[in-house]
Every structure is written in structure tokens, then in C-alpha cells.
XYZ file of C-alpha atoms in Angstrom:
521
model
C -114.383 8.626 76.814
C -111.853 5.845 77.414
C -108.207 6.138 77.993
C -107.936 8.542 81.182
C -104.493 7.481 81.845
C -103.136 10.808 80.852
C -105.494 12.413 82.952
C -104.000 16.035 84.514
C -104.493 19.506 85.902
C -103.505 21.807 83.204
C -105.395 24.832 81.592
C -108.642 23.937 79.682
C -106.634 25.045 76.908
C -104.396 22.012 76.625
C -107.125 19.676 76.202
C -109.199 21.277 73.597
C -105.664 21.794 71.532
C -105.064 18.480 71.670
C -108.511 17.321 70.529
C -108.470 20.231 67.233
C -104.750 19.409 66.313
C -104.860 15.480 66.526
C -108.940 14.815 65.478
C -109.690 17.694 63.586
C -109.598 17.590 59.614
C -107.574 20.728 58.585
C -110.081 22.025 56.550
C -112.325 22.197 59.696
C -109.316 24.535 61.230
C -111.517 27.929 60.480
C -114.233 26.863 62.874
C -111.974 26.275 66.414
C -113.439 29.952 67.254
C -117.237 28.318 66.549
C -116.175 25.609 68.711
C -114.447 27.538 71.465
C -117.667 29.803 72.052
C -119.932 26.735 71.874
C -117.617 24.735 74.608
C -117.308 27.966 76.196
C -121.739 28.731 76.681
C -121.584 24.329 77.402
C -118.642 25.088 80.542
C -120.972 28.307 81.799
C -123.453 26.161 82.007
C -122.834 23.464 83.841
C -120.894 25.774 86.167
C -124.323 27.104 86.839
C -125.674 23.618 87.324
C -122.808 23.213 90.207
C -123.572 26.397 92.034
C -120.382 27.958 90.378
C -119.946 31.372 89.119
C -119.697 31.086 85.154
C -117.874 34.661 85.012
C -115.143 33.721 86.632
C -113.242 32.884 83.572
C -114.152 34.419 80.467
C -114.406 33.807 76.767
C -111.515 36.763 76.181
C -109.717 34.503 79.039
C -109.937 30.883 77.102
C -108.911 32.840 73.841
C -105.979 33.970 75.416
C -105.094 30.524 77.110
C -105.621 29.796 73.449
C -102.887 31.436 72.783
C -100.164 31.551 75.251
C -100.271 27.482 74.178
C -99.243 27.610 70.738
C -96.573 26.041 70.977
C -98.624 22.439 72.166
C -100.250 23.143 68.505
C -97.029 22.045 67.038
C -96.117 19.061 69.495
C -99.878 17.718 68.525
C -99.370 17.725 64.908
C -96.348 16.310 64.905
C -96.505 13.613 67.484
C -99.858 12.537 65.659
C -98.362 12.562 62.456
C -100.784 15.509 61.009
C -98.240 18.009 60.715
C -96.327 15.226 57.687
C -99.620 15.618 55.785
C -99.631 18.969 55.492
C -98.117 20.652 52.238
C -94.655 21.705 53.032
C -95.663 25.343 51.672
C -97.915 25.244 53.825
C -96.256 24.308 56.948
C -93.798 27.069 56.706
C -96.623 29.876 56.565
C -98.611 28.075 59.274
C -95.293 28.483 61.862
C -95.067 32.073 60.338
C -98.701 32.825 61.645
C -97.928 31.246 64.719
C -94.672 33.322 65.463
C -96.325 36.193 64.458
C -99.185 35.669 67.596
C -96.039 35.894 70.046
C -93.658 38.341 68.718
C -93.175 41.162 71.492
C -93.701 44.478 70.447
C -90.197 45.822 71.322
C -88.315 42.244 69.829
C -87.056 41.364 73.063
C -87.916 39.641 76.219
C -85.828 38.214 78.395
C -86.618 36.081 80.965
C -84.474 36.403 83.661
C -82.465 34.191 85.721
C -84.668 31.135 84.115
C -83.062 28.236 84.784
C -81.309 27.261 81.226
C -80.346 23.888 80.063
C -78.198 25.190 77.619
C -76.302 22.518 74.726
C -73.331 20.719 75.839
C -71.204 22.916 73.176
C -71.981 25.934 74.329
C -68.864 26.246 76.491
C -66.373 29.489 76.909
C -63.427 27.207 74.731
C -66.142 26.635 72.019
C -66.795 30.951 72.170
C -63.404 31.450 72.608
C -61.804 29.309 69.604
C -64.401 31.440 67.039
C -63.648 34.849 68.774
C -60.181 33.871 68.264
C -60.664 33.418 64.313
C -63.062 36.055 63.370
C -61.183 38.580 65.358
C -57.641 37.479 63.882
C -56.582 37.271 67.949
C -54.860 34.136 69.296
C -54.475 36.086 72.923
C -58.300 36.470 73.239
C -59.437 34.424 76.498
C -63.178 33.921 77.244
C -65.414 33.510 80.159
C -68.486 32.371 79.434
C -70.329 34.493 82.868
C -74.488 33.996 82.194
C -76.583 32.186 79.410
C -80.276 32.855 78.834
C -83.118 32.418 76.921
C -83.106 35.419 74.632
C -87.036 35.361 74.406
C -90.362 33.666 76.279
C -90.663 29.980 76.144
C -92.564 29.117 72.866
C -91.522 32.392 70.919
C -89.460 30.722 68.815
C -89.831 26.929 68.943
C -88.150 26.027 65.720
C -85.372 27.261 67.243
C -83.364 27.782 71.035
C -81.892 31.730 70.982
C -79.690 32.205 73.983
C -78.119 35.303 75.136
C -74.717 34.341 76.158
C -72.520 36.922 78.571
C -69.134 36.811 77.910
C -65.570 38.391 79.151
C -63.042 38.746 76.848
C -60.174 39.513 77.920
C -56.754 40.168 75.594
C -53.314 41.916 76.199
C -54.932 42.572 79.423
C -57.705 44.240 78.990
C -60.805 42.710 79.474
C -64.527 43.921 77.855
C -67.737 42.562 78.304
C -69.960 41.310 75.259
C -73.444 39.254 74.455
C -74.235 37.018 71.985
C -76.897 35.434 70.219
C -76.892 32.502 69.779
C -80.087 30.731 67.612
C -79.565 26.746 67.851
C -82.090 23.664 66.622
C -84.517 23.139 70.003
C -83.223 20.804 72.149
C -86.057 18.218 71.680
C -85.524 15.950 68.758
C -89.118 15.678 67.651
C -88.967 19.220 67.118
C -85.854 19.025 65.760
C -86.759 17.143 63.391
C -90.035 19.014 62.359
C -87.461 22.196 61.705
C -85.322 20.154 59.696
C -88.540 19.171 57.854
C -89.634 22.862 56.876
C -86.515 23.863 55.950
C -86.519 27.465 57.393
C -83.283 27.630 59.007
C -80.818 26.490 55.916
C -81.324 29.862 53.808
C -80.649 32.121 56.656
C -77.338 30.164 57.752
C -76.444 30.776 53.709
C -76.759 34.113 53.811
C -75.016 34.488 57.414
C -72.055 32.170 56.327
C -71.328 33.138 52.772
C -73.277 35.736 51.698
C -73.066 38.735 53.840
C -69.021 38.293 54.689
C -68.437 38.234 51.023
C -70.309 41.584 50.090
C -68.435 43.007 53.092
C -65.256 42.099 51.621
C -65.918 43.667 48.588
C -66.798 46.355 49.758
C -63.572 46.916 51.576
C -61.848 45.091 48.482
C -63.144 48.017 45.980
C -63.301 50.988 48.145
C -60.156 50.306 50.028
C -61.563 50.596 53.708
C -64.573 49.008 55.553
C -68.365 49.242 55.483
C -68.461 52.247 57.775
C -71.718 50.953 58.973
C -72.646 47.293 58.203
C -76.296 46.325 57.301
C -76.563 43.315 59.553
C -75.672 41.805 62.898
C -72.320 40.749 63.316
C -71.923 36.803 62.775
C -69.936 34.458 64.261
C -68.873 31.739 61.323
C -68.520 28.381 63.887
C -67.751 25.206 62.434
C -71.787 23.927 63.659
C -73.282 24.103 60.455
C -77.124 24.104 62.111
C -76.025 26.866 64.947
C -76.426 31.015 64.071
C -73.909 32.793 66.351
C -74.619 36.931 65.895
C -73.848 40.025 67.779
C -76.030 41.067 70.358
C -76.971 44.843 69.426
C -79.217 45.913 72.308
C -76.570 46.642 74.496
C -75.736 49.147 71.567
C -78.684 50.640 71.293
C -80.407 49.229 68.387
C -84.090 48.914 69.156
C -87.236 48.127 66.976
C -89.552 51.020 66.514
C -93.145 51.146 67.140
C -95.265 49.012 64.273
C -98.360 50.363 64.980
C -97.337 54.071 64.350
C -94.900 53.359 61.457
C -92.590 54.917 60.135
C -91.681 58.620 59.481
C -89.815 60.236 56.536
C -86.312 59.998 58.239
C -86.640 56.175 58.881
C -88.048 55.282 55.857
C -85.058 57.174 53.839
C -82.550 55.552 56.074
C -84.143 52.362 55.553
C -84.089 53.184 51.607
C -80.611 53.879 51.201
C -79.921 50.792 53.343
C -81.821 48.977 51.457
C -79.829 50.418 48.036
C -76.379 49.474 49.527
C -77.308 46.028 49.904
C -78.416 45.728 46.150
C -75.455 47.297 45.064
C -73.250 45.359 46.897
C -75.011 42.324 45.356
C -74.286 43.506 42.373
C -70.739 43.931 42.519
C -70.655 40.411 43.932
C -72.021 39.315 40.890
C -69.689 40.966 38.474
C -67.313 39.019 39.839
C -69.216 35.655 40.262
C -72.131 35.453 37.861
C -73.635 32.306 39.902
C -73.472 34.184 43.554
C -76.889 33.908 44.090
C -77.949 30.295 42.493
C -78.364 29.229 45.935
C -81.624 31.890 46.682
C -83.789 31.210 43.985
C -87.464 31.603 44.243
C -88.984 28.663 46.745
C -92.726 29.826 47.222
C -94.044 32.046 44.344
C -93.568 28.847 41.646
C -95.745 27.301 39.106
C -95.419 24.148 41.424
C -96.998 26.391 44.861
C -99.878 27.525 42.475
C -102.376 26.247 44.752
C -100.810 27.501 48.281
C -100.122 30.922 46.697
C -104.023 30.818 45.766
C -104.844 29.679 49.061
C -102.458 31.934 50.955
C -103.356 35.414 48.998
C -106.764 35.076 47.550
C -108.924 35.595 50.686
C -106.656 38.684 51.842
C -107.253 39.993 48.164
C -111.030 38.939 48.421
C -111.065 40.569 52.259
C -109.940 43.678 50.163
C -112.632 43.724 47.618
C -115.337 43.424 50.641
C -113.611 46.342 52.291
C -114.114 48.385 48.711
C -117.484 47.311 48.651
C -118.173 49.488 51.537
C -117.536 52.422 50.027
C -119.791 53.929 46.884
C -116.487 55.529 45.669
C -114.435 52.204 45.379
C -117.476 49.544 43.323
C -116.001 50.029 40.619
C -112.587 49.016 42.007
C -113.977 46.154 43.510
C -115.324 44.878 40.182
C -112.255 45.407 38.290
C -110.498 43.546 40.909
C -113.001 40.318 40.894
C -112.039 40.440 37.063
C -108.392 40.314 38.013
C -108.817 37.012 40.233
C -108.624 34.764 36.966
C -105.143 35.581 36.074
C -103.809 37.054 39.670
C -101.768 34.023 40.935
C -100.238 33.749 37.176
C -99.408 37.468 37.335
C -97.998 37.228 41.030
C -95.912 34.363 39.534
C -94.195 36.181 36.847
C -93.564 39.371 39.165
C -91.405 37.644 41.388
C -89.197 35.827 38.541
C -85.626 36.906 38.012
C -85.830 36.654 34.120
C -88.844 38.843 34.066
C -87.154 42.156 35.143
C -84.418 44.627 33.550
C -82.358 44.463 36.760
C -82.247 42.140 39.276
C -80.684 41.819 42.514
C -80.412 40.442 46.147
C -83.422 40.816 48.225
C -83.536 40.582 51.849
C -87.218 39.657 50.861
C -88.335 40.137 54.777
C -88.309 43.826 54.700
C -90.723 45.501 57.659
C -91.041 47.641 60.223
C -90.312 44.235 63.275
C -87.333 42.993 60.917
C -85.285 46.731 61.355
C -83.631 47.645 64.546
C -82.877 50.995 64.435
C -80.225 53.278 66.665
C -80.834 56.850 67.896
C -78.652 59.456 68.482
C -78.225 60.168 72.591
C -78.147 63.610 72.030
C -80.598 64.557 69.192
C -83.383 61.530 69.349
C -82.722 61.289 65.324
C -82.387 58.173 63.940
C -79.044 57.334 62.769
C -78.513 53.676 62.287
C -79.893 50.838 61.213
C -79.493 46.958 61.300
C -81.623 44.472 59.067
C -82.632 41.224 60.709
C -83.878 37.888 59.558
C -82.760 36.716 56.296
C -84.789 33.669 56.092
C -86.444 34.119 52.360
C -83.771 36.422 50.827
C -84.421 35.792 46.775
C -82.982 37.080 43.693
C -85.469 38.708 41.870
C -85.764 42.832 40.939
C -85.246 45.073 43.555
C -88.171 46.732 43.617
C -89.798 43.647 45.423
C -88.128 44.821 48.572
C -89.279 48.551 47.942
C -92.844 46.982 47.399
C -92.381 44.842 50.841
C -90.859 47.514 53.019
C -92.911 50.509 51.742
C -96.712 48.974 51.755
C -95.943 47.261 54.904
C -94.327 49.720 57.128
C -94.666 53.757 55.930
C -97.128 55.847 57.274
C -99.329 57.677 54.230
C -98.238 61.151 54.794
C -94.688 59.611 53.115
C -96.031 57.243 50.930
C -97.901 60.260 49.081
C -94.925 60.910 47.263
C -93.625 57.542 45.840
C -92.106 59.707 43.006
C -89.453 60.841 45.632
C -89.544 57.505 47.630
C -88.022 56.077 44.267
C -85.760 58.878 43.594
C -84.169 58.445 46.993
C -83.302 55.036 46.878
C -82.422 55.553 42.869
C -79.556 58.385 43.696
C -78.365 55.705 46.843
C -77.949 52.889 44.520
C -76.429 55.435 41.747
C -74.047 56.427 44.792
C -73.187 53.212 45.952
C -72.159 51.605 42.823
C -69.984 54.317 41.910
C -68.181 54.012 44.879
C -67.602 50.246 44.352
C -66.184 50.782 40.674
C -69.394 48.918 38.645
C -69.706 49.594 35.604
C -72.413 52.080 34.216
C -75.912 50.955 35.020
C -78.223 50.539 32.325
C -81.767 51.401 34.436
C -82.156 54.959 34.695
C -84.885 56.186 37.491
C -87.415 55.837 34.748
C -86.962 52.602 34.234
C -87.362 51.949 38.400
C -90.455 53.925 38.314
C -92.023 51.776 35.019
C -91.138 48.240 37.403
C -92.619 49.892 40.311
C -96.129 50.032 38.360
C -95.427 46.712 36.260
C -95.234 45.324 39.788
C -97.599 46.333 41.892
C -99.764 43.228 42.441
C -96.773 42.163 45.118
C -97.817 45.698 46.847
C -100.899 44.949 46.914
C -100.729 41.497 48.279
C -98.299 43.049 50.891
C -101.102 45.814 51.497
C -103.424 43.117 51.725
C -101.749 40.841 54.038
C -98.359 42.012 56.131
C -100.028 45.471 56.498
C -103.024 44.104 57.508
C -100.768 42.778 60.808
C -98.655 45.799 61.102
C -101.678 47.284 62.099
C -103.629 45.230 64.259
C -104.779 46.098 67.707
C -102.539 44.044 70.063
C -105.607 43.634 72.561
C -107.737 41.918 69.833
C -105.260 39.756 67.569
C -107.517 37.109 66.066
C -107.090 33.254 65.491
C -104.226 33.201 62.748
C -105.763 30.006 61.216
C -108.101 32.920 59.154
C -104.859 33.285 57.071
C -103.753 29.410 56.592
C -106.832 27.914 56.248
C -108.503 27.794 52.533
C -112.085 27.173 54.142
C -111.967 29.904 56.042
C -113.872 33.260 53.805
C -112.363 36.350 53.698
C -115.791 37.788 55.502
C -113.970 36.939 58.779
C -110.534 38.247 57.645
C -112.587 41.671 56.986
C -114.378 41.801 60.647
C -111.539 40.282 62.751
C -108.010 41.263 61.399
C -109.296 44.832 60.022
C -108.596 47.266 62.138
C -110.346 50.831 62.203
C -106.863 52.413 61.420
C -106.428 50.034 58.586
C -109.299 50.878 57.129
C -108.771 54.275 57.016
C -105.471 53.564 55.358
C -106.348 51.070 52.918
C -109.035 53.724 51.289
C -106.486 56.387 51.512
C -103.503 54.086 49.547
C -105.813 51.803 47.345
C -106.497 55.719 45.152
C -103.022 56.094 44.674
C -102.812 53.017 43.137
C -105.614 53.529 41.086
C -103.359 56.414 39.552
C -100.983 54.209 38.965
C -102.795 51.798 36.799
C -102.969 49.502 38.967
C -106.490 48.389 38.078
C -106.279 49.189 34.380
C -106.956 46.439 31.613
């Protein structure tokens, strides 16, 4: 070795990041947990050559020093130029693995009196002049009393999230709010790598001009406000790069448990949540045809054949293994290796706009850690709801989202009856667009139910993939390179991201959708 002069103390970790990252070739990604064991057994041993105890720090100890220093994964890549090679499809669903490693199980987790160097703009008259507009008060004066981090360094490190506490105080009286506030990372390089990806600009759309125009028509048509709004509150600001929104926890809102998901009562509310947003959107388009040309398609395109083949294929293969395993299911799994030859096509033309009686605004994000939901103090029930992240919203049919939320995030016992799953959302839509004066709506429940089945390969791949993590044990989450690497077979995907309770699942759903045709020629 030559070149010592950035010689430290830090964890083991560091290092042996910084060798994969900048030296490895990507396609050699799916081996790091090969390599970890074998430098792992090579560190025992020489421990035992020194008179040291080699069980002081153990393999499950490296992994999760593995871990905890994602974040120096992305810092490698970039500042060695790696991370410009990579596909840009493929860069986005590489960060989404990542994120999803150090998402906390309740969506929150604040840090305390941390000391914050927080932007130079975020000051009480900056807070104070967009309170001002967006609550129609020129009285309102703000103190800006605390700012955080909203999360654990590296949680989200395409992106800064502050809490903010503020007093605002008007006609004396004076109330106490929080804000969130989701800003580019204060280091340029990384900056720069967001700017890159792209995964900030479709949210802001949707924040900025999207949602505040299907609330005013709502209140334009029915003459009086959304009684209960589907999103947190945002702050328009005139930083085009900067995501100002409500704080709801002080509300309330809270995420519910992934692991046991959801129950009849929150996966109705969810529905008919779900149906006022795509009637809303299709109000909006009645009176602007072009609404939407912004949120057209941007992964499942002719032009990502190859990352869609790469991203889905070894899930879908992981699946067939899984089928293999039981006598029942061979002849599933061989109807399903026949389906590989056309599957990415078929995926393709699912998701398209044109290829669907009805289409409409998709949040496109739709699980169980993207829903806060609000109980009643008195009862326990669930009463509320608030949808988060809009980051790939898309224009397509609506039964994507039902596809999404459904496969993802419902326990069986609910999903047994899809019939009335359907029917529920159906009569909300029916509801909603009636109250909003649209004209009659040529897709009877019939015609949901036939795009349901002509659709199911996105359940599947949603079954085969976001479920798959919805369900994981959080004491043994794997190395998410499984999913972004195309070297890497779906054997391991089957042993290391397959839970028990998953497994039980997937045999239980994967009949139903033989019922449904699903595997039909």
C-alpha cells in the first residue's frame, strides 16, 4: 500500500466502503457480503495471531457498521466519479434501496438538541413573509424559537429536513407551530449529485401546482373546503429547490406498523382517499386537458427496457424459486418462466396512459410507510389520513395505485375479497365526482374489475418486490445491492430478503391470482 497520508481512526467500515465504492466494478457489487465474511475470518485471525480475542466484534457487528455508513457509499461514488457512470435509472433506485436500509419504523426520529447549521435563509422574516401569504394575514409575526434535524444524520442525504419551531403570533394571540422543512444538503458535491438524479423536481410540482389546484376545485365546485385534505399542508416560498410542509405529528398523525399491515378499516379509509384524489384529478382535467403533461411516465419506457429487466426480473425469478418449493405451485412456476419473454413488454404497456379506458393521477408511492394515519382519542379507530411523498406521481389508470397500495400493504384476511376492495373504492370515486359536478363516467365497476385483471403483472411485481420489504425482519435486513445489482441471482433474494411470514403470504395470495387469470395464456 502507498499513500497513507489519509491515514485515521474510524470504524473498519469506512475503509472497506471506500475500497468497494471507488475500486470495485459494479457488477462485482453482489459479492461485498463474500468479501466482508472473507475479511472478516482474515481480521479473526490475525487477532488470534496478536493474543486478541477475535469475538469481540462480530460478523452481525461489521454488517451493521456496514450499514449505519451508507451514506460514505454515496460520497465514494461521487467524489471518484463512479456514481456519473452509472445509468441514471439506475441511480435513482440505488438511493431508493439505500433510504429504505434507514427508514425508522415509526417515520420519525429526532435528534435532539443536535447542534444544527441550518441555511442562511432559514430566518423567522423568511417564515414569516410566506405565513403571511398563504394565510391571507399581513398582522402575522414570527419567531423562529428551535430548528432541528427532522431525522438521523444520513436518513435522507439527498436532502436536509429540519423541524423548525415557530410562534406566531396575530391580533394578539400567539400559537405555537412546526414545520418541515426538506432543503438540497448543504454540501455542494451532494448537491449536485441530487440535482443529477432528478428526484426532488416532481415532488416540488406536485407540492406547488398540483395539489393547491385540486384543492381549489374542490372548494370551487362544491362551494366549501376539502373537509379533510389528502396531504400535508405546503408552504409555496419563492425557493424553487426548498419543500416547506406542515408538521402533522404534533396532530397526531402517525405511521402504522408495516410489519402487521393493515386491517379492513385502514385499508377502506385509505381506498376512499385514494378515490378522492382521482376524482379530483379528474375534474382538474375537465377544465385543463394538459394538467398532467408534466407527470408522464419516467421509468417504465421502451428507453429503461434494460433497468426495468434488471430491476424486476430477479424479484420475479426469486418468486418462481419460492413456487418451486411447493408441489402445488410447479406448474405456476413453469407458466411463469414462459411469461419472462414478453414480461418487461407487458409491464411496459400496463403502465401507459393510452392503454387504459380511464386514466388518472397517481400518487404512484402508495404503502403502508408513505400513510400517516390519525386515531380517534377516545375510540382508538382510525379516522384520518395524510398521504406523503409524491416523488413518482404518474398519469396512468388508477388501478396502478390500487395494485401498489393493496399488494404492498393489506393483510390477506382483507385482500380475500378484492371483489369488495374494488367496489369500495368504485362507490367513493362514484361519490366524489358527483359531488364535484363531472359529468357521467363512462367505467362502470365492471369495467374497474376487467383493468384490475388486465393489470395484474404491476401486482405482481409489487408482490414481488415492495412486499417483499414490507415484510422483512428488521433484525436481519440484508445488503440492498441484491435488488440493484443485475449479477446478483435471485437464489440470494429467496434466502436473504424472504421472510418466513412472507412466505406464508406469498402462497396464500399467488392462488388468488391464479383465479384471476393471472397465469393464463
Amino acid at each position: 500500500m502507498v499513500n497513507l497520508h489519509l491515514s485515521n481512526y474510524p470504524f473498519s467500515a469506512s475503509d472497506l466502503k471506500y475500497f468497494f465504492y471507488s475500486s470495485l466494478r459494479v457488477e462485482e457489487w453482489n459479492k461485498i457480503d463474500l468479501l466482508l465474511e472473507h475479511y472478516h475470518q482474515a481480521l479473526g485471525d490475525k487477532k488470534k495471531e496478536l493474543g486478541l480475542d477475535p469475538g469481540v466484534y462480530t460478523m452481525k457487528d461489521l454488517k451493521q457498521d456496514m450499514e449505519e455508513k451508507l451514506p460514505y457509499t454515496l460520497t465514494t461514488l461521487v467524489t471518484h466519479g463512479v456514481f456519473y457512470d452509472i445509468p441514471p435509472p439506475l441511480k435513482t433506485h440505488l438511493i431508493s434501496a439505500i433510504e429504505f436500509s434507514v427508514q425508522s419504523p415509526t417515520g420519525t426520529m429526532d435528534t435532539g438538541k443536535e447542534l444544527v447549521s441550518q441555511p442562511e435563509w432559514l430566518t423567522a422574516e423568511f417564515l414569516q413573509e410566506l405565513i403571511r401569504r398563504e394565510d391571507h394575514d399581513p398582522n402575522i409575526s414570527v419567531i423562529l424559537t428551535d430548528v432541528n434535524f427532522a431525522t438521523s444524520k444520513g436518513d435522507n442525504y439527498l436532502s436536509v429536513i429540519y423541524r423548525v419551531d415557530i410562534e406566531c403570533t396575530s391580533r394578539d394571540k400567539t400559537q405555537t407551530s412546526t414545520l418541515i422543512v426538506k432543503c438540497p444538503p448543504l454540501d455542494k458535491l451532494l448537491e449536485k449529485f441530487g440535482e443529477d438524479v432528478g428526484s426532488f423536481d416532481r415532488e416540488i410540482f406536485m407540492y406547488r401546482d398540483v395539489i393547491p389546484k385540486l384543492y381549489s376545485i374542490w372548494k370551487e365546485r362544491t362551494g366549501h373546503p376539502l373537509s379533510k385534505i389528502l396531504s400535508p399542508r405546503g408552504y409555496p416560498s419563492s425557493r424553487t429547490d426548498t419543500l416547506i410542509l406542515e408538521d402533522l405529528r404534533p396532530r397526531g398523525y402517525k405511521m402504522a406498523d408495516r410489519r402487521s399491515q393493515l386491517d379492513l378499516d385502514h385499508t377502506c379509509l385509505v381506498l376512499r382517499a385514494l378515490a378522492k384524489l382521482h376524482a379530483m384529478s379528474l375534474a382538474m382535467l375537465e377544465e385543463d386537458p394538459s394538467s398532467f403533461k408534466h407527470l408522464d411516465e419516467h421509468f417504465f419506457t421502451v428507453e429503461n427496457k434494460d433497468m426495468i429487466s434488471h430491476t424486476y426480473i430477479k424479484p420475479v425469478k426469486a418468486s418462481v424459486l419460492l413456487l418451486r418449493q411447493c408441489p402445488e405451485f410447479e406448474h405456476l412456476a413453469d407458466r411463469l418462466e414462459e411469461m419472462y419473454a414478453t414480461f418487461i413488454d407487458d409491464l411496459i404497456k400496463t403502465v401507459k396512459s393510452d392503454d387504459t379506458p380511464l386514466s388518472v393521477l397517481n400518487h404512484g408511492d402508495c404503502w403502508v410507510n408513505n400513510i400517516l394515519f390519525k386515531y380517534s382519542p377516545d375510540t382508538g379507530i382510525v379516522e384520518d389520513i395524510r398521504f406523503l411523498d409524491f416523488q413518482i406521481s404518474r398519469f396512468s389508470s388508477p388501478v396502478l395505485d390500487l395494485h401498489y397500495f393493496l399488494y404492498s400493504s393489506v393483510r390477506y384476511d382483507v385482500l380475500k375479497d378484492i371483489g369488495a376492495l374494488l367496489a369500495e373504492y368504485y362507490n367513493a370515486l362514484i361519490k366524489n365526482l358527483q359531488q364535484l359536478g363531472c359529468g357521467r363516467l363512462s367505467y362502470s365497476l365492471e369495467d374497474l374489475k376487467r383493468d384490475f385483471r388486465k393489470k395484474l403483472w404491476f401486482g405482481y411485481i409489487t408482490l414481488s418486490t415492495v412486499r417483499v420489504g414490507v415484510m422483512l425482519d428488521p433484525e436481519s435486513v440484508p445488503n440492498k445491492a441484491y435488488f440493484v445489482d443485475k449479477t446478483a441471482g435471485p437464489e440470494l433474494i429467496l434466502k436473504k430478503w424472504y421472510s418466513k411470514s412472507y412466505k406464508e403470504f406469498f402462497k396464500k395470495i399467488v392462488a388468488d391470482f391464479e383465479k384471476e387469470g393471472f397465469f393464463e395464456k
